[in-house]
Short mmCIF file of C-alpha atoms in Angstrom, two decimals:
data_model
loop_
_atom_site.label_atom_id
_atom_site.label_comp_id
_atom_site.label_asym_id
_atom_site.label_seq_id
_atom_site.Cartn_x
_atom_site.Cartn_y
_atom_site.Cartn_z
CA MET A 1 0.00 0.00 0.00
CA ALA A 2 1.39 3.35 -0.94
CA ARG A 3 1.78 5.96 1.76
CA PRO A 4 0.83 9.53 1.00
CA PRO A 5 3.72 11.90 0.71
CA SER A 6 4.54 13.61 3.97
CA SER A 7 7.03 16.33 4.57
CA PRO A 8 9.78 15.50 7.00
CA SER A 9 9.01 16.57 10.50
CA SER A 10 11.62 17.99 12.85
CA PRO A 11 12.24 15.87 15.93
CA ALA A 12 10.88 18.67 18.11
CA LEU A 13 7.51 18.63 16.34
CA ARG A 14 6.98 14.89 16.30
CA PRO A 15 5.33 14.70 19.73
CA LEU A 16 2.92 17.43 18.65
CA TRP A 17 2.01 15.51 15.50
CA VAL A 18 1.40 12.38 17.62
CA ALA A 19 -0.72 14.32 20.10
CA LEU A 20 -2.77 15.86 17.30
CA GLY A 21 -3.12 12.38 15.77
CA PHE A 22 -4.63 11.06 19.02
CA VAL A 23 -7.01 14.05 19.31
CA LEU A 24 -8.16 13.53 15.72
CA THR A 25 -8.47 9.78 16.26
CA GLY A 26 -10.74 10.33 19.21
CA LEU A 27 -12.89 12.81 17.34
CA GLY A 28 -12.94 10.52 14.31
CA VAL A 29 -14.16 7.55 16.34
CA VAL A 30 -16.91 9.71 17.78
CA GLY A 31 -17.71 10.82 14.22
CA VAL A 32 -18.03 7.24 13.01
CA VAL A 33 -20.80 6.78 15.60
CA LEU A 34 -22.51 10.18 15.65
CA PRO A 35 -24.05 11.85 12.61
CA GLY A 36 -22.87 15.33 11.74
CA ILE A 37 -19.19 14.70 12.53
CA PRO A 38 -16.98 13.68 9.58
CA GLY A 39 -15.47 10.56 11.10
CA THR A 40 -13.58 9.30 8.08
CA GLY A 41 -12.06 12.68 7.26
CA LEU A 42 -10.83 13.09 10.82
CA LEU A 43 -9.31 9.62 10.81
CA VAL A 44 -7.54 10.31 7.50
CA LEU A 45 -6.09 13.46 9.07
CA ALA A 46 -5.12 11.46 12.15
CA ALA A 47 -3.21 8.96 9.99
CA ALA A 48 -1.41 11.84 8.25
CA CYS A 49 -0.41 13.30 11.61
CA PHE A 50 0.82 9.95 12.84
CA ALA A 51 2.82 9.51 9.59
CA ARG A 52 4.67 12.72 10.39
CA GLY A 53 5.02 12.07 14.08
CA ASN A 54 5.59 8.36 14.50
CA PRO A 55 4.93 5.78 11.73
CA ARG A 56 4.38 3.15 14.40
CA TRP A 57 1.16 4.93 15.49
CA GLU A 58 0.12 5.26 11.81
CA ALA A 59 0.52 1.51 11.42
CA TRP A 60 -1.48 1.00 14.64
CA LEU A 61 -4.33 3.15 13.29
CA LEU A 62 -4.32 1.40 9.95
CA SER A 63 -4.40 -2.00 11.66
CA ARG A 64 -7.73 -1.27 13.43
CA PRO A 65 -10.50 -3.41 11.90
CA VAL A 66 -13.04 -0.79 10.87
CA VAL A 67 -11.17 2.46 11.17
CA GLY A 68 -8.09 1.20 9.32
CA GLN A 69 -10.17 -0.04 6.43
CA LEU A 70 -11.86 3.37 6.06
CA VAL A 71 -8.50 5.16 5.91
CA ARG A 72 -6.94 2.58 3.55
CA ASP A 73 -9.93 2.76 1.19
CA TYR A 74 -9.74 6.56 1.13
CA ARG A 75 -6.00 6.56 0.49
CA ALA A 76 -6.41 4.03 -2.30
CA GLY A 77 -9.14 6.12 -3.97
CA ARG A 78 -11.70 3.34 -3.63
CA GLY A 79 -14.40 5.58 -2.21
CA MET A 80 -17.41 4.39 -0.22
CA PRO A 81 -19.85 1.50 -0.69
CA LEU A 82 -23.23 2.59 -1.92
CA ARG A 83 -24.84 1.50 1.35
CA ALA A 84 -22.42 3.71 3.33
CA LYS A 85 -23.18 6.67 1.03
CA TRP A 86 -26.89 6.23 1.69
CA ALA A 87 -26.30 5.98 5.43
CA ALA A 88 -24.06 9.05 5.50
CA CYS A 89 -26.50 11.17 3.48
CA THR A 90 -29.43 10.00 5.59
CA CYS A 91 -27.55 10.85 8.80
CA ILE A 92 -26.71 14.31 7.46
CA LEU A 93 -30.32 14.96 6.51
CA VAL A 94 -31.65 13.75 9.84
CA ALA A 95 -29.10 15.79 11.81
CA VAL A 96 -29.81 18.91 9.78
CA ALA A 97 -33.62 18.44 10.03
CA PHE A 98 -33.38 17.93 13.79
CA SER A 99 -31.12 20.97 14.20
CA LEU A 100 -33.38 23.13 12.02
CA SER A 101 -36.38 22.21 14.19
CA ARG A 102 -34.51 23.46 17.24
CA LEU A 103 -33.16 26.72 15.86
CA SER A 104 -35.14 29.94 15.49
CA SER A 105 -32.63 32.17 13.73
CA LEU A 106 -33.31 32.19 9.96
CA PRO A 107 -29.74 33.05 8.96
CA VAL A 108 -28.39 30.17 11.06
CA GLN A 109 -31.02 27.82 9.60
CA VAL A 110 -30.08 28.78 6.05
CA ALA A 111 -26.35 28.39 6.77
CA LEU A 112 -26.96 24.95 8.37
CA ALA A 113 -29.12 23.83 5.47
CA LEU A 114 -26.45 24.91 2.98
CA VAL A 115 -23.71 23.08 4.89
CA GLY A 116 -25.85 19.93 4.93
CA LEU A 117 -26.55 20.31 1.23
CA VAL A 118 -22.85 20.70 0.45
CA GLY A 119 -22.11 17.57 2.47
CA VAL A 120 -24.70 15.49 0.64
CA LEU A 121 -23.58 16.82 -2.76
CA TYR A 122 -19.96 16.11 -1.97
CA ILE A 123 -20.74 12.52 -0.92
CA THR A 124 -22.96 11.84 -3.89
CA LEU A 125 -21.01 13.61 -6.63
CA ARG A 126 -17.32 13.64 -5.57
CA VAL A 127 -16.77 10.52 -3.51
CA PRO A 128 -16.40 7.46 -5.75
CA THR A 129 -18.83 4.62 -5.20
CA ARG A 130 -17.08 1.32 -4.43
CA ARG A 131 -18.69 -1.60 -6.17
CA PRO A 132 -18.61 -5.04 -4.54
#
């Protein structure tokens, strides 16, 4: 598997890259479970941070059963299975609809609806669909 290019990191910055990798990993795991948080994107960023800070932690992240597969698929350009795309878009729409029902400010509602629309459009039009 090809690793993405990473710029060399000075030894003084490596602990910061590792720390940021752990923060992003935690947020990414939460994002895999909760709608509205881009779990896969955060995990891809975590892997990139680990690659710059300590390749051993990158290998650890990539070896996780579900999380590692998401990152490896993204890096390889395989995209998402159709079922996952449907689930992600549904979660975005449900989270946006719920949030819109709780907000009273029209500008905030419009902004939230636009962000949700951009997310759905990105997933449906830009992320490749992985065929079985």
